[in-house]
Every structure is written in structure tokens, then in C-alpha cells.
Amino acid sequence: MTDPDTRPTKQIRFYQAGSFAVGNRLLSPDERTVQARTERSNTLTSGHRACQGCGEALGARYALDAAMRATDGQLIATNATGCLEVFSTPYPESSWQMPWIHSLFGNAPAVATGVAAALKAKGRTDVRVVGQGGDGGTLDIGFACLSGMFERNDDVLFICYDNEAYMNTGVQRSGATPPAARTSTTKPVGEEPGNVFGQGKNAPLIAMAHEIPYVATATVAELRDLEEKVTRAMAIRGARYLHVFVPCPLGWGAASHDTIRLARLVKETGLFPVFEARDGEVTEVSKIRRRVPVEEYLVLQRRYAHLFKPKRNEAVLTRLQEMADRNIRRYGLLPEGGEAAGLPGDAGAAAGLEEVRAAVAGEAAVRPTPGPGLLRTIAGAPRGLR
Amino acid sequence: MLEQLEGSQAVARTVALCRPEVICAYPISPQTHIVEALSDIVRSGELAPCEFINVESEFAAMSVAIGASATGARAYTATASQGLLYMAEALYNASGLGLPIVMTIANRAIGAPINIWNDHSDSMSQRDSGWIQLYAETNQEAADLHVQAFRLAEEVSLPVMVCMDGFILTHAVERIDLPRAEQVDAFLPSFEPRQVLDPAEPVSIGAMVGPEAFMEVRYLAHAKQMQALDLIPQIADEFEAAFGRASGGLLRRYRSDDAETIVVALGSVLGTIEDVVDELREQGMSIGAVGLKAFRPFPLEEVRAALGHAKRVVVLEKALAVGIGGIVSANVRLALSGIQLHGSTVVAGLGGRPITAASLHGLFTRAAADELGPLEFLDLDWDSVEQELRRMRESTRSGPHAENMLRDVGTVASRSH
Amino acid sequence: MHAGMFEVRLHGRGGQGVVTAAELLSVAAFLEGRHAQAFPTFGSERTGAPVTAFCRIDDEEIRVREPVSEPDAVIVQDPTLLHQVDVFGGLRPDGYVLINSSRSIDELGLAELAERVCRERMVTVPATEIARELLGRPMPNAALLGGLAALSGLITLDSVAAAIRGRFPGATGEGNVAAARRAHDEVAREREAPARA
């Protein structure tokens, strides 16, 4: 199997002409995703008690099956208290088909450090460690432990499944809750409806500030991308962080069949930049394929309903759009030469296709030369059509 | 091998001989010398394989130990006071999961007011956490107890804290007989975990347990501590046979078998108590002492047997349950249920106030004359307390207690007017 | 307390090696096959703050754990403490006093104290100057231990030297040993023929 690190970034045409459908049924078996393989680990196997449409269950399954494949099943997981821990281990059952430990809410990264240290002391360097938790456990109560793990460069991949609130305890606001969102502790009453426009806590950027070997963001809408990032991460030793956007139908007031759609839209609006970073610098950005205004994303979720009824809150909607615009500028989320207009197969997409052909022709992914500032390297980043 | 060395060094060297595989440490006075010494021992390669991890908080320290222990590694950490409180959640987690972690507590007072000196409030505050608690009287015993602690923890699958008085023991230089590596290896087999995170045999550790089974799982922790009541003396006997000296056990009697007055205490103050007992015995008083070595599990039967015949029992403790009184004495009283005798709690030495032989001499003399009330405070400056209470009565903005009282004592410069 | 116990209290300032002095004294006693217990009082550790350390020596196991309140010997490493801290509090009537100073007992204003205790057992020795000369640093603790050996006979100079060498290898150790020896000899001379005020 070729080293995923040096393969050209794109070989495969995903999109069927004339549609946005994505599928790889035409792929040779050895290029299938882990999920498409019959021999996948099913690490988080069926029988767990997640809600219908749970993005976290999906994300965890994708990530851990990929990690198990990458490590030949030599993997141990630590898990913070939260939805994933609760729905995966309802007494007296467990849906984990891997060694798994849940300790406390705020210490999953530290427990992972301990597991990794024990393995090292025992000379079991073949066994790897994944720590995981929700946004509350990772960004709020577990933040000190996360930072400590980063600072020591402990050999742990920590995955945050971000559904933007303390879901398991009843949808309370967390440090990851986006502005204007309704939660049970940020109801749309008073002067600032929903969550305030605060400073935010950009975990991927904070992880990058620790200059750890690998940081990446992903969503459950792009299975292959998520799997590749996990695989790439497992090929690296040291502290690694993966931030996965996982919609929560119940907490967001969204339809359970909209989970993948919401994950795709959050990227396509620019609200959630999808990228990779090495040693503190962004190395790869996943471009927006078809840009959409933030409203298209917001209207699908009742947690934003107060922005539209009884009347539109133009000021807040504008601010949210500005946030998306800023991300697009900062991270360079749009392909050069503007967005691909319309569907693949059109003139606009043909330009994109040229890029793909060039990539396939053998241009290896080029690491941009480090420059001042975190995000200025994006200019030289290879263009991927994802 | 006899050496003259600091208590902390003795503990560090002995812990190293126990071959921990993961040591995670966060600094706090007065434990620092222990973890610094262990850091050197690991760095020099003298202790290998061992991972020494500088963690970002005590909460992280216990969490790292949990992860390591669950992966089958012998894990060790040390803390005191505020640090122990900071890891309180993790303490319950470790004991609830049955992980045989060993931790040194360099006993220190808990603030506010902040105080770095010795008393037992830290370990006492965690007496119900499910951890086994052992108390050392001397630095020799402190070192020895760690060897016994690993053995005990791993046999009974419960974590153990070894308590030694901060500064009084940790920073005292005295004669220690350090065990040899072969002796420790023979006494302490390698860690065979009861549960382990291993890809070869996956298990889920730490699942939620509902009302259907929580009581049973919780009772198991208690059952294991009951087992420890038998194991602790057994291990102490084996230790004596292997190392040639008495160390540990549940309690130690000092001239108490025929004593009318018995003083009960834990930790280093027992040394001073024993000196005073000897003096008073020479003067004809019928007095003895009982030193508790194990506080959890609490040896109810052994305490009853040791104290039941006395006329009066004085429990001298370095802790205070604010709002009610003694902590140790409440446990001792339980052991003496149904037995009529005169009991007194004496709270002493809080925040490092020295407990002098002279004060104890006076205290025990009063005790023998049945002059002690149910709750006494040794060497308390009542005038200072009265003054502060008066200040509080006279003004709502009376100011911080600590600053006011320190000003009375002369430690703080007078306010400029 | 056991009748044969000898208790020493050392006063100095942070950075002068008071704690080390107490420890080395205990090691010297250990090397002579005796029991010894050394410990400091603790405040925030900062250079210049008054520091007190204790050492108990006995032929039997030492069980007591309180600070030394009735010392058999007081060592004052820093004479600026003399009128600032109650360095002689509790000193036994037959106790020893050793002060780091080039001035005499009378010049230090301690004539009154000398009446309370044994005048012959009070000695000053210029430990800082000796250390500066033989060690190259104004660290008086080793010299004072040598002086204590001569003054009280509590431990021998050889034990002090061995304790020093055990803690400080190489040139540092030798320098300290030399300082201890010099102070020892000066104190021994002083005791044979005490200087008049």
C-alpha cells in the first residue's frame, strides 16, 4: 500500500457528470473507502443507542474504522463523558469492539497520555492510542489536559466530535456553540437572541499554535476525506488533533435525514473551513465546490429559527454571513478563478477538471515554504478538487 | 543498607526499587523533593523502563496514572493538600475502576487560608474516596510502606495512598535502612492486572452502571477494603520476615495493654507521644499509646481490642471536621460502640503548629485527671480568636480573618492611617 | 526526651547553607554510629530570609518530632540576626554558643548572655573569612561545623570532613574540609587560651 502521505492528492473522479452525486461504485476494490469494505472493523458496532441521524455516531464509526485499518487493529481508545460514551455503553452492553476506557469528563486526553506512556514503557510501540470526546469535553472542561498532551507531544491522536453544545445533558451551550444558536442556556429571549457573538474558541488553530505534527478538520459529509485524514494521522507519531463537525438532529432541531446535508452545507457556506496543518502551518485546504449563502444552512435548523420568525433578524444574519466570508478570505476556501458555477460538466467545472488532470499527471503535493503568519501559506497550497 | 538521608529521598529511592513503569508528577510543596529525585533516577537510566511525565495539573496526574494503570503498567504519583483536592474526581474514578495506583501524600493543610505546613486535613478529606490509606510514623516506615502498598494495591485491586507528614518527615534527614533491589524484587512480583486494555482481548472499561447494578459494584469496593483488613497485617508480617523490621500493619500498641489512659494518633506525632508516655510512666502514670497505621479500611475490631479496657481514650488528631469536631475520634468512637469510657478529642497541630512534648505532658496529665472536655484544641490562642470574634460583632466590614489575626500576632505590618 | 540527647539549633539566612549544615552535622553523627535527626523550619524559601535548622543527636533512636526549643548548642551563621531573632531562646545553662564573627563575644554585645550561660562555652569564629580564603566563597557553614566539633566534642573533625566529602566531591569538598579544619583549630586554640575582650 503506498504511503498515503506522498500519493498525489487526487486521482479519482468522484462526481458523476450532470449531478452532485458522489459515489465510488466504479472504483477498483483496493481504492474503496474503509466503510465500503466488508472486512471493516465495525469498531463501534450496531446496537448502540444513538439518536436517529446522529452525526457523532457516524463520525466515530468512520474515524475509528479507518484508524483500526491503519494500525492493523492495534488500537486503544479513551473516551470523555458525553453522548458517545453514554450511547455506546448502555449497561450492561458495550458496542465497542476495541479496548476502550471511559474515565471522566475532563481527562480523556490525559488518560490517553497515560495509555501511551504505559505502552511505551512496555515496548508496545505497535499499539497506538486515540482519545476522543465531544466539544464540551475537549474544548471546555478537558482543555487543560488537551493542551498538556499537545505540549508534551504525546503519541496520541485526539478526535473532537463537535456538535456545538453539551448535548448529552440537554443541549447546553459550550465554548464551541456558534453565535446566535439557541441552546437551553442561550434561549432566544432578550437583547441578544441565542448565543452571544463571543470570541469563539478555535480549537484547530489553538492546536496549531502548539505546533503539533498534525491538525485537521473534517465533516461527516466527506467520508473519504475523513478516512484519509485519520489514516494520514496514524502514520505520524506525536500529538495529533482532528476536529470533526458532526450535526446533532435532536440538539439542533434538524431533520434526522439532513445530517449529511448539514455537514456539506456548513463547509460550502464557509462557516466550517476544512483543512490540514503540519507543525503549526496550514498545508492543505479543501475548497468549496459550490458556495452557498449561510441562510441555506441555517434554515434547516430550529436552533436558528428565531433569526427568521416572527421576522428576519437581518443584523445577525449579516454578521453570520460576514463570519463565513471572513473564513473564505482567511483560509482561501474558494478555488482560484472563482467558484465553479453550476454543475460539473459545465464550462466552469471544466477549469476544475484541468486541475484534476494536472494532479493525476503526476504533480506530487508540494509543501509550501513556511512564511510568516499561519495562513499565508495557503497561497501556495495545492488545489484539490474535493 | 543504612544511610542518613532525607525522607523524600528515601521514599523516591524505594519507590524506584518497586519498578513503576509510569510516574506522573505535578509539583506541590512539600512533595517536590520526591518527584525531583524520581525524575533524576529515571533520567539517569537507573530506573528503566519507566516513563516520567511532567503533567499540567494534579487532575492530569491522576488521569495519566489511570490510563497507565488500565494499560497494565505499574503507576505512581505524589501530591498534597490542594493538589489532592484538585484530583478528587479522579481519585473516586481510580478506586471505582479498581486500579492499583500508589500515591504518596506529603500531608499538608488545606486552604483557605493557604498554608504549606503539615496536618492531615488533605488525606482525611478523601477518606471516603475508596482509596486505602496508610500512615507512616517515621521515614523508615514511609519508605517501607510503599513497598507494601504496591503489593497490597495489586492484590486487592484498589489504589493506595501512603501518607507521611509534610516537612516533618519529608524534609527530615535521618537514618534509613534502604532495601536492596533483590529484596524488593523478591517481595514484589511484577504487576499482573485484573483488567487491561489490550487489542488482543478488547474490553470496555468505565461504562455507565445504572440503578440496577450500581449498589453491587459500589459494595465490591467496600468488600475489597474488608479483604484488605486481613491482607494488611499479612503483608506486614511477610515484610518483617523478608526485611527484618516491623513496618506497617493495622495499628501499633505502645505500652497500652495495661494502660488506663490511652492516646490514639496517626503519623509522626506518635514519636513525640511515645517519649512523653515514657516520661509519664516513669512518674507513675498508667498511660500508653495506640498508633493507627491503616485509616482506611478502618480496623474497627483491632481498635476495639486495643482500647476497650481503658478508662479513658484521648484521640489526638491533626484534622478538624468543621461543624462537628474530630474525624479520627468519630471513627474510633464507632469502634468503641457500647463500651463505657471517657473519651476526648484533641485537635492539634493544624497548619503545622508544632506539637511539643511539654504541651503533651500537660495535656496527658489533665487527661489522667479527667479534666479534658469532649473536644479540646491544643495550644489554641483563645485571646486571638476572641479578638476576631469581637471585631466581627463590632463591624460588618471587619476584614479578612487571616490578615486581622496575623496583625495581632505581629506578622503583618500595621495598617497605615 | 532521652538524657543523652544533644540538640543543636542553627540560625542563619537563606542562601548561607544553614539547612545543609544541619544535615551534614547529622551525617557526621551517623558516620560515628549514632542516631541523628536534622530538619529545617520552613518559610517561603528566599535568599536573605531568616532560616532556622535543627539537629538532634543521640545513641538511641530519636522519636520526638518538635522543633528544638531548649538547645544544647546554638550556632549563629549570621550575626545580623543576633538582635533581630531570639537566637538564644531556651538555651540550656550549660549550652554552647558558636557565632560566625570576627568580633568577640563582648564586642557583639553578648556579655549579659555570657553571664547566664557558661562563658567558656561561648565562642566566635570568623567562619565567613575562613571560607572566603580557603573555599573562595563566603559560605560559612562547613567552617562552623568544624568549630562546633572543637567547641563541644559532639562530633569529631574527621566525621565532619567525611560528611562534607560525601556531599561535595572534588575541590569543593576539599575546600570546605580545609575551612572546617581551620575553624576547628582556631576554636580549639580559643578554648585553651580564651581571648580577652
mmCIF file with all atom_site columns, N, CA, C and O in Angstrom, chain A residues 7-27:
data_model
loop_
_atom_site.group_PDB
_atom_site.id
_atom_site.type_symbol
_atom_site.label_atom_id
_atom_site.label_alt_id
_atom_site.label_comp_id
_atom_site.label_asym_id
_atom_site.label_entity_id
_atom_site.label_seq_id
_atom_site.pdbx_PDB_ins_code
_atom_site.Cartn_x
_atom_site.Cartn_y
_atom_site.Cartn_z
_atom_site.occupancy
_atom_site.B_iso_or_equiv
_atom_site.pdbx_formal_charge
_atom_site.auth_seq_id
_atom_site.auth_comp_id
_atom_site.auth_asym_id
_atom_site.auth_atom_id
_atom_site.pdbx_PDB_model_num
ATOM 1  N N  . ARG A 1 7  ? 1.188   10.144 -1.801  1.00 0.00 ? 7  ARG A N  1
ATOM 2  C CA . ARG A 1 7  ? 0.372   9.944  -3.002  1.00 0.00 ? 7  ARG A CA 1
ATOM 3  C C  . ARG A 1 7  ? -0.093  11.276 -3.541  1.00 0.00 ? 7  ARG A C  1
ATOM 4  O O  . ARG A 1 7  ? -0.331  12.195 -2.769  1.00 0.00 ? 7  ARG A O  1
ATOM 5  N N  . PRO A 1 8  ? -0.275  11.387 -4.849  1.00 0.00 ? 8  PRO A N  1
ATOM 6  C CA . PRO A 1 8  ? -0.914  12.599 -5.373  1.00 0.00 ? 8  PRO A CA 1
ATOM 7  C C  . PRO A 1 8  ? -2.289  12.752 -4.737  1.00 0.00 ? 8  PRO A C  1
ATOM 8  O O  . PRO A 1 8  ? -2.930  11.770 -4.394  1.00 0.00 ? 8  PRO A O  1
ATOM 9  N N  . THR A 1 9  ? -2.660  13.999 -4.535  1.00 0.00 ? 9  THR A N  1
ATOM 10 C CA . THR A 1 9  ? -3.840  14.198 -3.715  1.00 0.00 ? 9  THR A CA 1
ATOM 11 C C  . THR A 1 9  ? -5.128  13.744 -4.373  1.00 0.00 ? 9  THR A C  1
ATOM 12 O O  . THR A 1 9  ? -6.070  13.397 -3.701  1.00 0.00 ? 9  THR A O  1
ATOM 13 N N  . LYS A 1 10 ? -5.211  13.738 -5.619  1.00 0.00 ? 10 LYS A N  1
ATOM 14 C CA . LYS A 1 10 ? -6.479  13.336 -6.223  1.00 0.00 ? 10 LYS A CA 1
ATOM 15 C C  . LYS A 1 10 ? -6.252  12.511 -7.481  1.00 0.00 ? 10 LYS A C  1
ATOM 16 O O  . LYS A 1 10 ? -5.605  12.929 -8.405  1.00 0.00 ? 10 LYS A O  1
ATOM 17 N N  . GLN A 1 11 ? -6.815  11.356 -7.428  1.00 0.00 ? 11 GLN A N  1
ATOM 18 C CA . GLN A 1 11 ? -6.738  10.527 -8.633  1.00 0.00 ? 11 GLN A CA 1
ATOM 19 C C  . GLN A 1 11 ? -8.114  10.206 -9.150  1.00 0.00 ? 11 GLN A C  1
ATOM 20 O O  . GLN A 1 11 ? -8.277  9.804  -10.281 1.00 0.00 ? 11 GLN A O  1
ATOM 21 N N  . ILE A 1 12 ? -9.050  10.365 -8.255  1.00 0.00 ? 12 ILE A N  1
ATOM 22 C CA . ILE A 1 12 ? -10.346 9.757  -8.548  1.00 0.00 ? 12 ILE A CA 1
ATOM 23 C C  . ILE A 1 12 ? -11.372 10.812 -8.898  1.00 0.00 ? 12 ILE A C  1
ATOM 24 O O  . ILE A 1 12 ? -11.514 11.812 -8.210  1.00 0.00 ? 12 ILE A O  1
ATOM 25 N N  . ARG A 1 13 ? -12.071 10.569 -9.960  1.00 0.00 ? 13 ARG A N  1
ATOM 26 C CA . ARG A 1 13 ? -13.193 11.437 -10.249 1.00 0.00 ? 13 ARG A CA 1
ATOM 27 C C  . ARG A 1 13 ? -14.379 10.959 -9.443  1.00 0.00 ? 13 ARG A C  1
ATOM 28 O O  . ARG A 1 13 ? -14.776 9.814  -9.507  1.00 0.00 ? 13 ARG A O  1
ATOM 29 N N  . PHE A 1 14 ? -14.841 11.871 -8.613  1.00 0.00 ? 14 PHE A N  1
ATOM 30 C CA . PHE A 1 14 ? -15.949 11.484 -7.755  1.00 0.00 ? 14 PHE A CA 1
ATOM 31 C C  . PHE A 1 14 ? -17.290 11.670 -8.431  1.00 0.00 ? 14 PHE A C  1
ATOM 32 O O  . PHE A 1 14 ? -18.196 10.884 -8.279  1.00 0.00 ? 14 PHE A O  1
ATOM 33 N N  . TYR A 1 15 ? -17.354 12.799 -9.065  1.00 0.00 ? 15 TYR A N  1
ATOM 34 C CA . TYR A 1 15 ? -18.705 13.289 -9.345  1.00 0.00 ? 15 TYR A CA 1
ATOM 35 C C  . TYR A 1 15 ? -19.197 12.796 -10.701 1.00 0.00 ? 15 TYR A C  1
ATOM 36 O O  . TYR A 1 15 ? -18.551 12.922 -11.713 1.00 0.00 ? 15 TYR A O  1
ATOM 37 N N  . GLN A 1 16 ? -20.348 12.196 -10.654 1.00 0.00 ? 16 GLN A N  1
ATOM 38 C CA . GLN A 1 16 ? -20.976 11.774 -11.910 1.00 0.00 ? 16 GLN A CA 1
ATOM 39 C C  . GLN A 1 16 ? -21.381 13.024 -12.680 1.00 0.00 ? 16 GLN A C  1
ATOM 40 O O  . GLN A 1 16 ? -21.880 13.990 -12.109 1.00 0.00 ? 16 GLN A O  1
ATOM 41 N N  . ALA A 1 17 ? -21.133 12.986 -13.947 1.00 0.00 ? 17 ALA A N  1
ATOM 42 C CA . ALA A 1 17 ? -21.430 14.169 -14.759 1.00 0.00 ? 17 ALA A CA 1
ATOM 43 C C  . ALA A 1 17 ? -22.919 14.510 -14.663 1.00 0.00 ? 17 ALA A C  1
ATOM 44 O O  . ALA A 1 17 ? -23.766 13.625 -14.659 1.00 0.00 ? 17 ALA A O  1
ATOM 45 N N  . GLY A 1 18 ? -23.185 15.817 -14.542 1.00 0.00 ? 18 GLY A N  1
ATOM 46 C CA . GLY A 1 18 ? -24.579 16.270 -14.545 1.00 0.00 ? 18 GLY A CA 1
ATOM 47 C C  . GLY A 1 18 ? -25.257 16.159 -13.190 1.00 0.00 ? 18 GLY A C  1
ATOM 48 O O  . GLY A 1 18 ? -26.442 16.392 -13.067 1.00 0.00 ? 18 GLY A O  1
ATOM 49 N N  . SER A 1 19 ? -24.520 15.820 -12.146 1.00 0.00 ? 19 SER A N  1
ATOM 50 C CA . SER A 1 19 ? -25.177 15.759 -10.832 1.00 0.00 ? 19 SER A CA 1
ATOM 51 C C  . SER A 1 19 ? -24.128 16.035 -9.760  1.00 0.00 ? 19 SER A C  1
ATOM 52 O O  . SER A 1 19 ? -22.945 16.123 -10.041 1.00 0.00 ? 19 SER A O  1
ATOM 53 N N  . PHE A 1 20 ? -24.602 16.162 -8.556  1.00 0.00 ? 20 PHE A N  1
ATOM 54 C CA . PHE A 1 20 ? -23.685 16.312 -7.429  1.00 0.00 ? 20 PHE A CA 1
ATOM 55 C C  . PHE A 1 20 ? -23.491 15.000 -6.677  1.00 0.00 ? 20 PHE A C  1
ATOM 56 O O  . PHE A 1 20 ? -22.909 14.965 -5.620  1.00 0.00 ? 20 PHE A O  1
ATOM 57 N N  . ALA A 1 21 ? -24.034 13.954 -7.293  1.00 0.00 ? 21 ALA A N  1
ATOM 58 C CA . ALA A 1 21 ? -23.945 12.674 -6.592  1.00 0.00 ? 21 ALA A CA 1
ATOM 59 C C  . ALA A 1 21 ? -22.486 12.227 -6.515  1.00 0.00 ? 21 ALA A C  1
ATOM 60 O O  . ALA A 1 21 ? -21.705 12.428 -7.437  1.00 0.00 ? 21 ALA A O  1
ATOM 61 N N  . VAL A 1 22 ? -22.180 11.653 -5.425  1.00 0.00 ? 22 VAL A N  1
ATOM 62 C CA . VAL A 1 22 ? -20.815 11.180 -5.197  1.00 0.00 ? 22 VAL A CA 1
ATOM 63 C C  . VAL A 1 22 ? -20.871 9.680  -4.975  1.00 0.00 ? 22 VAL A C  1
ATOM 64 O O  . VAL A 1 22 ? -21.696 9.181  -4.238  1.00 0.00 ? 22 VAL A O  1
ATOM 65 N N  . GLY A 1 23 ? -20.015 8.969  -5.603  1.00 0.00 ? 23 GLY A N  1
ATOM 66 C CA . GLY A 1 23 ? -20.034 7.529  -5.345  1.00 0.00 ? 23 GLY A CA 1
ATOM 67 C C  . GLY A 1 23 ? -18.800 6.887  -5.908  1.00 0.00 ? 23 GLY A C  1
ATOM 68 O O  . GLY A 1 23 ? -18.135 7.441  -6.773  1.00 0.00 ? 23 GLY A O  1
ATOM 69 N N  . ASN A 1 24 ? -18.441 5.755  -5.333  1.00 0.00 ? 24 ASN A N  1
ATOM 70 C CA . ASN A 1 24 ? -17.257 5.098  -5.862  1.00 0.00 ? 24 ASN A CA 1
ATOM 71 C C  . ASN A 1 24 ? -17.522 3.651  -6.228  1.00 0.00 ? 24 ASN A C  1
ATOM 72 O O  . ASN A 1 24 ? -16.659 2.807  -6.093  1.00 0.00 ? 24 ASN A O  1
ATOM 73 N N  . ARG A 1 25 ? -18.698 3.379  -6.715  1.00 0.00 ? 25 ARG A N  1
ATOM 74 C CA . ARG A 1 25 ? -19.004 2.016  -7.082  1.00 0.00 ? 25 ARG A CA 1
ATOM 75 C C  . ARG A 1 25 ? -18.221 1.582  -8.306  1.00 0.00 ? 25 ARG A C  1
ATOM 76 O O  . ARG A 1 25 ? -18.102 0.408  -8.588  1.00 0.00 ? 25 ARG A O  1
ATOM 77 N N  . LEU A 1 26 ? -17.663 2.564  -8.989  1.00 0.00 ? 26 LEU A N  1
ATOM 78 C CA . LEU A 1 26 ? -16.890 2.213  -10.170 1.00 0.00 ? 26 LEU A CA 1
ATOM 79 C C  . LEU A 1 26 ? -15.413 2.033  -9.852  1.00 0.00 ? 26 LEU A C  1
ATOM 80 O O  . LEU A 1 26 ? -14.614 1.726  -10.709 1.00 0.00 ? 26 LEU A O  1
ATOM 81 N N  . LEU A 1 27 ? -15.071 2.236  -8.596  1.00 0.00 ? 27 LEU A N  1
ATOM 82 C CA . LEU A 1 27 ? -13.678 2.133  -8.190  1.00 0.00 ? 27 LEU A CA 1
ATOM 83 C C  . LEU A 1 27 ? -13.248 0.688  -8.084  1.00 0.00 ? 27 LEU A C  1
ATOM 84 O O  . LEU A 1 27 ? -14.050 -0.204 -7.791  1.00 0.00 ? 27 LEU A O  1
#
